[in-house]
PDB file of C-alpha atoms in Angstrom:
ATOM      1  CA  UNK R   1     235.773 152.926  67.538  1.00 47.00           C
ATOM      2  CA  UNK R   2     237.631 149.934  66.957  1.00 46.00           C
ATOM      3  CA  UNK R   3     237.134 146.217  68.967  1.00 46.00           C
ATOM      4  CA  UNK R   4     240.608 147.041  70.109  1.00 45.00           C
ATOM      5  CA  UNK R   5     239.802 150.657  71.610  1.00 42.00           C
ATOM      6  CA  UNK R   6     236.456 149.046  73.151  1.00 40.00           C
ATOM      7  CA  UNK R   7     238.337 146.579  75.202  1.00 40.00           C
ATOM      8  CA  UNK R   8     240.954 148.998  76.269  1.00 39.00           C
ATOM      9  CA  UNK R   9     237.937 151.584  77.633  1.00 38.00           C
ATOM     10  CA  UNK R  10     236.793 148.656  79.654  1.00 39.00           C
ATOM     11  CA  UNK R  11     239.893 147.811  81.042  1.00 39.00           C
ATOM     12  CA  UNK R  12     240.271 150.946  81.868  1.00 38.00           C
ATOM     13  CA  UNK R  13     236.556 151.732  83.575  1.00 38.00           C
ATOM     14  CA  UNK R  14     235.498 154.276  81.032  1.00 36.00           C
ATOM     15  CA  UNK R  15     232.326 152.296  79.950  1.00 38.00           C
ATOM     16  CA  UNK R  16     230.661 151.225  83.536  1.00 39.00           C
ATOM     17  CA  UNK R  17     228.152 148.511  83.366  1.00 40.00           C
ATOM     18  CA  UNK R  18     224.747 150.089  83.183  1.00 44.00           C
ATOM     19  CA  UNK R  19     222.298 149.944  85.956  1.00 43.00           C
ATOM     20  CA  UNK R  20     225.028 150.504  88.643  1.00 47.00           C
ATOM     21  CA  UNK R  21     224.814 153.156  91.647  1.00 58.00           C
ATOM     22  CA  UNK R  22     222.271 155.552  91.611  1.00 67.00           C
ATOM     23  CA  UNK R  23     220.435 154.658  88.629  1.00 85.00           C
ATOM     24  CA  UNK R  24     220.015 150.600  89.934  1.00 89.00           C
ATOM     25  CA  UNK R  25     216.334 150.348  89.267  1.00 92.00           C
ATOM     26  CA  UNK R  26     214.242 150.400  92.347  1.00 88.00           C
ATOM     27  CA  UNK R  27     211.858 147.497  93.817  1.00 89.00           C
ATOM     28  CA  UNK R  28     208.379 147.412  95.673  1.00 87.00           C
ATOM     29  CA  UNK R  29     210.575 146.178  98.717  1.00 82.00           C
ATOM     30  CA  UNK R  30     212.699 149.408  98.584  1.00 86.00           C
ATOM     31  CA  UNK R  31     209.845 152.040  97.944  1.00 89.00           C
ATOM     32  CA  UNK R  32     208.046 150.651 100.922  1.00 85.00           C
ATOM     33  CA  UNK R  33     210.922 150.752 103.422  1.00 82.00           C
ATOM     34  CA  UNK R  34     211.512 154.077 102.360  1.00 88.00           C
ATOM     35  CA  UNK R  35     207.875 154.801 102.625  1.00 86.00           C
ATOM     36  CA  UNK R  36     208.182 153.722 106.361  1.00 80.00           C
ATOM     37  CA  UNK R  37     211.212 156.067 106.905  1.00 86.00           C
ATOM     38  CA  UNK R  38     208.784 158.828 105.429  1.00 88.00           C
ATOM     39  CA  UNK R  39     205.745 158.112 108.013  1.00 83.00           C
ATOM     40  CA  UNK R  40     208.286 157.400 110.915  1.00 78.00           C
ATOM     41  CA  UNK R  41     209.490 161.075 110.213  1.00 83.00           C
ATOM     42  CA  UNK R  42     205.980 162.478 110.294  1.00 81.00           C
ATOM     43  CA  UNK R  43     205.298 160.911 113.253  1.00 73.00           C
ATOM     44  CA  UNK R  44     208.610 161.657 115.145  1.00 72.00           C
ATOM     45  CA  UNK R  45     207.713 165.793 114.069  1.00 81.00           C
ATOM     46  CA  UNK R  46     210.582 165.646 111.876  1.00 86.00           C
ATOM     47  CA  UNK R  47     208.347 166.455 108.948  1.00 88.00           C
ATOM     48  CA  UNK R  48     205.151 168.577 109.118  1.00 89.00           C
ATOM     49  CA  UNK R  49     202.036 166.431 108.147  1.00 87.00           C
ATOM     50  CA  UNK R  50     201.566 168.565 105.114  1.00 88.00           C
ATOM     51  CA  UNK R  51     204.692 167.283 103.777  1.00 90.00           C
ATOM     52  CA  UNK R  52     203.221 164.016 103.938  1.00 90.00           C
ATOM     53  CA  UNK R  53     201.653 163.574 100.162  1.00 91.00           C
ATOM     54  CA  UNK R  54     204.448 165.031  98.640  1.00 92.00           C
ATOM     55  CA  UNK R  55     207.096 162.663 100.060  1.00 93.00           C
ATOM     56  CA  UNK R  56     205.197 159.557  99.427  1.00 92.00           C
ATOM     57  CA  UNK R  57     204.351 160.867  96.286  1.00 93.00           C
ATOM     58  CA  UNK R  58     207.616 161.318  95.525  1.00 94.00           C
ATOM     59  CA  UNK R  59     208.855 157.616  96.731  1.00 93.00           C
ATOM     60  CA  UNK R  60     205.925 155.988  94.527  1.00 94.00           C
ATOM     61  CA  UNK R  61     206.958 157.538  91.514  1.00 94.00           C
ATOM     62  CA  UNK R  62     210.967 157.051  91.948  1.00 93.00           C
ATOM     63  CA  UNK R  63     212.291 154.462  89.654  1.00 93.00           C
ATOM     64  CA  UNK R  64     215.957 154.870  90.090  1.00 93.00           C
ATOM     65  CA  UNK R  65     217.656 154.662  93.550  1.00 90.00           C
ATOM     66  CA  UNK R  66     218.760 158.025  93.134  1.00 90.00           C
ATOM     67  CA  UNK R  67     215.473 158.935  92.934  1.00 92.00           C
ATOM     68  CA  UNK R  68     214.269 157.484  95.996  1.00 92.00           C
ATOM     69  CA  UNK R  69     217.178 158.565  97.858  1.00 91.00           C
ATOM     70  CA  UNK R  70     216.211 162.023  96.938  1.00 92.00           C
ATOM     71  CA  UNK R  71     212.635 161.588  98.138  1.00 92.00           C
ATOM     72  CA  UNK R  72     214.142 160.829 101.404  1.00 92.00           C
ATOM     73  CA  UNK R  73     216.890 163.524 101.725  1.00 91.00           C
ATOM     74  CA  UNK R  74     217.404 164.384 105.370  1.00 90.00           C
ATOM     75  CA  UNK R  75     215.508 161.746 106.995  1.00 88.00           C
ATOM     76  CA  UNK R  76     217.211 158.810 109.235  1.00 80.00           C
ATOM     77  CA  UNK R  77     216.635 155.117 108.850  1.00 72.00           C
ATOM     78  CA  UNK R  78     213.669 154.003 111.099  1.00 60.00           C
ATOM     79  CA  UNK R  79     214.575 151.935 113.947  1.00 54.00           C
ATOM     80  CA  UNK R  80     215.358 148.590 113.022  1.00 50.00           C
ATOM     81  CA  UNK R  81     213.119 146.120 113.768  1.00 46.00           C
ATOM     82  CA  UNK R  82     216.030 144.206 115.773  1.00 47.00           C
ATOM     83  CA  UNK R  83     216.681 146.873 117.848  1.00 64.00           C
ATOM     84  CA  UNK R  84     213.167 146.354 119.421  1.00 84.00           C
ATOM     85  CA  UNK R  85     215.110 143.572 121.530  1.00 85.00           C
ATOM     86  CA  UNK R  86     217.883 145.233 123.785  1.00 85.00           C
ATOM     87  CA  UNK R  87     220.468 144.546 125.931  1.00 84.00           C
ATOM     88  CA  UNK R  88     218.779 146.449 128.911  1.00 86.00           C
ATOM     89  CA  UNK R  89     217.586 145.727 132.707  1.00 91.00           C
ATOM     90  CA  UNK R  90     213.787 145.848 132.433  1.00 93.00           C
ATOM     91  CA  UNK R  91     212.066 148.425 133.723  1.00 90.00           C
ATOM     92  CA  UNK R  92     210.001 146.298 136.033  1.00 91.00           C
ATOM     93  CA  UNK R  93     208.447 142.574 136.354  1.00 93.00           C
ATOM     94  CA  UNK R  94     204.839 142.984 137.438  1.00 96.00           C
ATOM     95  CA  UNK R  95     201.793 145.043 138.356  1.00 96.00           C
ATOM     96  CA  UNK R  96     199.162 145.132 140.642  1.00 95.00           C
ATOM     97  CA  UNK R  97     195.884 147.010 140.480  1.00 94.00           C
ATOM     98  CA  UNK R  98     194.080 146.036 143.664  1.00 94.00           C
ATOM     99  CA  UNK R  99     190.681 147.961 144.835  1.00 95.00           C
ATOM    100  CA  UNK R 100     192.359 150.949 141.947  1.00 92.00           C
ATOM    101  CA  UNK R 101     194.585 150.771 138.767  1.00 93.00           C
ATOM    102  CA  UNK R 102     197.918 150.467 136.958  1.00 95.00           C
ATOM    103  CA  UNK R 103     199.428 151.562 133.431  1.00 95.00           C
ATOM    104  CA  UNK R 104     202.718 150.611 132.274  1.00 95.00           C
ATOM    105  CA  UNK R 105     203.107 152.414 128.989  1.00 94.00           C
ATOM    106  CA  UNK R 106     205.574 154.588 127.021  1.00 91.00           C
ATOM    107  CA  UNK R 107     209.232 153.471 126.663  1.00 89.00           C
ATOM    108  CA  UNK R 108     209.738 150.798 129.120  1.00 93.00           C
ATOM    109  CA  UNK R 109     211.495 147.655 128.877  1.00 94.00           C
ATOM    110  CA  UNK R 110     209.245 144.378 129.066  1.00 96.00           C
ATOM    111  CA  UNK R 111     211.272 141.363 131.353  1.00 96.00           C
ATOM    112  CA  UNK R 112     211.047 138.072 129.203  1.00 96.00           C
ATOM    113  CA  UNK R 113     208.143 137.298 132.168  1.00 97.00           C
ATOM    114  CA  UNK R 114     205.663 140.114 133.268  1.00 98.00           C
ATOM    115  CA  UNK R 115     202.783 139.495 135.749  1.00 97.00           C
ATOM    116  CA  UNK R 116     199.814 141.614 135.765  1.00 97.00           C
ATOM    117  CA  UNK R 117     197.002 141.292 138.670  1.00 96.00           C
ATOM    118  CA  UNK R 118     193.781 143.187 138.565  1.00 96.00           C
ATOM    119  CA  UNK R 119     191.604 142.755 141.562  1.00 96.00           C
ATOM    120  CA  UNK R 120     188.862 144.584 142.368  1.00 96.00           C
ATOM    121  CA  UNK R 121     190.458 147.278 140.490  1.00 93.00           C
ATOM    122  CA  UNK R 122     191.802 147.876 136.562  1.00 94.00           C
ATOM    123  CA  UNK R 123     195.134 148.170 134.751  1.00 96.00           C
ATOM    124  CA  UNK R 124     196.658 148.720 131.184  1.00 97.00           C
ATOM    125  CA  UNK R 125     199.806 147.083 129.731  1.00 97.00           C
ATOM    126  CA  UNK R 126     201.004 149.052 127.032  1.00 96.00           C
ATOM    127  CA  UNK R 127     203.218 147.457 124.627  1.00 95.00           C
ATOM    128  CA  UNK R 128     203.731 150.115 121.869  1.00 92.00           C
ATOM    129  CA  UNK R 129     206.154 152.082 122.661  1.00 91.00           C
ATOM    130  CA  UNK R 130     208.046 149.406 124.693  1.00 93.00           C
ATOM    131  CA  UNK R 131     211.374 147.469 123.949  1.00 92.00           C
ATOM    132  CA  UNK R 132     212.071 143.871 125.084  1.00 94.00           C
ATOM    133  CA  UNK R 133     214.269 142.148 127.343  1.00 94.00           C
ATOM    134  CA  UNK R 134     214.114 138.913 125.228  1.00 93.00           C
ATOM    135  CA  UNK R 135     212.842 137.744 121.927  1.00 91.00           C
ATOM    136  CA  UNK R 136     210.136 136.099 123.560  1.00 95.00           C
ATOM    137  CA  UNK R 137     208.005 137.557 126.008  1.00 96.00           C
ATOM    138  CA  UNK R 138     205.363 135.811 128.173  1.00 97.00           C
ATOM    139  CA  UNK R 139     202.814 137.932 130.138  1.00 98.00           C
ATOM    140  CA  UNK R 140     200.526 136.218 132.694  1.00 97.00           C
ATOM    141  CA  UNK R 141     197.463 138.281 133.116  1.00 97.00           C
ATOM    142  CA  UNK R 142     195.062 137.505 136.138  1.00 97.00           C
ATOM    143  CA  UNK R 143     191.786 139.624 136.286  1.00 97.00           C
ATOM    144  CA  UNK R 144     189.834 138.789 139.504  1.00 97.00           C
ATOM    145  CA  UNK R 145     186.482 140.768 139.549  1.00 96.00           C
ATOM    146  CA  UNK R 146     188.714 143.265 137.584  1.00 95.00           C
ATOM    147  CA  UNK R 147     189.944 144.007 134.121  1.00 96.00           C
ATOM    148  CA  UNK R 148     193.314 144.191 132.352  1.00 97.00           C
ATOM    149  CA  UNK R 149     193.934 145.243 128.967  1.00 96.00           C
ATOM    150  CA  UNK R 150     197.162 144.760 127.005  1.00 97.00           C
ATOM    151  CA  UNK R 151     197.896 147.200 123.811  1.00 95.00           C
ATOM    152  CA  UNK R 152     199.992 145.921 121.592  1.00 93.00           C
ATOM    153  CA  UNK R 153     201.628 147.154 118.061  1.00 88.00           C
ATOM    154  CA  UNK R 154     200.907 145.588 115.036  1.00 82.00           C
ATOM    155  CA  UNK R 155     204.618 144.561 114.290  1.00 80.00           C
ATOM    156  CA  UNK R 156     205.305 141.600 117.043  1.00 87.00           C
ATOM    157  CA  UNK R 157     204.188 138.279 117.069  1.00 88.00           C
ATOM    158  CA  UNK R 158     201.071 137.807 119.747  1.00 92.00           C
ATOM    159  CA  UNK R 159     199.704 134.453 120.884  1.00 93.00           C
ATOM    160  CA  UNK R 160     197.063 135.229 123.639  1.00 95.00           C
ATOM    161  CA  UNK R 161     196.099 131.595 125.485  1.00 95.00           C
ATOM    162  CA  UNK R 162     193.980 131.527 128.665  1.00 96.00           C
ATOM    163  CA  UNK R 163     190.274 131.371 129.840  1.00 94.00           C
ATOM    164  CA  UNK R 164     187.654 133.037 131.990  1.00 95.00           C
ATOM    165  CA  UNK R 165     185.245 131.970 134.389  1.00 95.00           C
ATOM    166  CA  UNK R 166     182.180 133.919 134.679  1.00 95.00           C
ATOM    167  CA  UNK R 167     185.019 135.994 132.809  1.00 94.00           C
ATOM    168  CA  UNK R 168     186.497 136.932 129.222  1.00 95.00           C
ATOM    169  CA  UNK R 169     189.665 136.478 127.682  1.00 95.00           C
ATOM    170  CA  UNK R 170     189.858 137.827 124.371  1.00 92.00           C
ATOM    171  CA  UNK R 171     191.830 139.724 121.512  1.00 89.00           C
ATOM    172  CA  UNK R 172     190.263 142.570 119.388  1.00 82.00           C
ATOM    173  CA  UNK R 173     191.551 142.859 115.989  1.00 66.00           C
ATOM    174  CA  UNK R 174     195.249 142.289 117.338  1.00 54.00           C
ATOM    175  CA  UNK R 175     197.386 140.397 114.823  1.00 55.00           C
ATOM    176  CA  UNK R 176     198.786 136.925 115.591  1.00 53.00           C
ATOM    177  CA  UNK R 177     201.953 137.709 113.368  1.00 53.00           C
ATOM    178  CA  UNK R 178     204.604 140.395 113.064  1.00 54.00           C
ATOM    179  CA  UNK R 179     207.024 140.546 110.708  1.00 59.00           C
ATOM    180  CA  UNK R 180     209.892 138.002 110.393  1.00 59.00           C
ATOM    181  CA  UNK R 181     212.301 137.973 113.367  1.00 67.00           C
ATOM    182  CA  UNK R 182     209.719 140.430 115.562  1.00 79.00           C
ATOM    183  CA  UNK R 183     209.755 139.771 119.178  1.00 88.00           C
ATOM    184  CA  UNK R 184     206.860 137.296 120.085  1.00 91.00           C
ATOM    185  CA  UNK R 185     204.362 138.167 123.136  1.00 95.00           C
ATOM    186  CA  UNK R 186     202.519 135.315 124.530  1.00 96.00           C
ATOM    187  CA  UNK R 187     199.556 136.469 126.884  1.00 97.00           C
ATOM    188  CA  UNK R 188     198.851 133.649 129.238  1.00 97.00           C
ATOM    189  CA  UNK R 189     195.415 134.958 131.186  1.00 97.00           C
ATOM    190  CA  UNK R 190     192.796 134.052 133.459  1.00 97.00           C
ATOM    191  CA  UNK R 191     189.217 136.182 134.305  1.00 97.00           C
ATOM    192  CA  UNK R 192     187.119 135.359 137.282  1.00 97.00           C
ATOM    193  CA  UNK R 193     184.182 137.518 137.371  1.00 97.00           C
ATOM    194  CA  UNK R 194     186.736 140.176 135.020  1.00 96.00           C
ATOM    195  CA  UNK R 195     188.186 140.589 131.846  1.00 97.00           C
ATOM    196  CA  UNK R 196     191.658 140.422 129.921  1.00 97.00           C
ATOM    197  CA  UNK R 197     191.541 141.687 126.620  1.00 96.00           C
ATOM    198  CA  UNK R 198     194.551 142.073 123.784  1.00 96.00           C
ATOM    199  CA  UNK R 199     193.833 145.011 121.839  1.00 92.00           C
ATOM    200  CA  UNK R 200     196.204 147.013 119.052  1.00 89.00           C
ATOM    201  CA  UNK R 201     196.352 150.952 119.946  1.00 82.00           C
ATOM    202  CA  UNK R 202     193.126 152.535 119.377  1.00 73.00           C
ATOM    203  CA  UNK R 203     190.704 150.122 119.902  1.00 67.00           C
TER     204      UNK R 203
END
């Protein structure tokens, strides 16, 4: 082929650049996003647990976008991190356990300021499936002769502050920092002959 013919072919788009479209090589970040998509699908019941290993093997073997797309075929994108903060009215502003208990859990919307009281009782504030009305949330937890557990997911920023007077304010394995852009939760706690414990799911 003459130089003129090569130039003409390139001008007509007959010789596309190498590495375009599905032939683009994938990065480690691309694989991790795809793996998260597979795990989310198993957690939602879209895939059987027995399919997990096969799908993940396909994800980590993939070298091109085409191969990676095939490994996650039929699976929706996971919920973007930004959608943890929603433009919806808070579900509740506080909780009270007085000679009894309370539990806030499931899919609920946490207000920018949430107050939990445990007096001669106990309670749990579970944030693992929650959405947030603001990028930064303050949870005020007071335990008087009682106990409050705050359950947090591992992809939000958590800061625990406070003290206990003949009591305990602590964190069990809860990460201080989540992913960039994740919601931030500040726990301000006071325990008098009681306890306020922040912990991850399953602890």
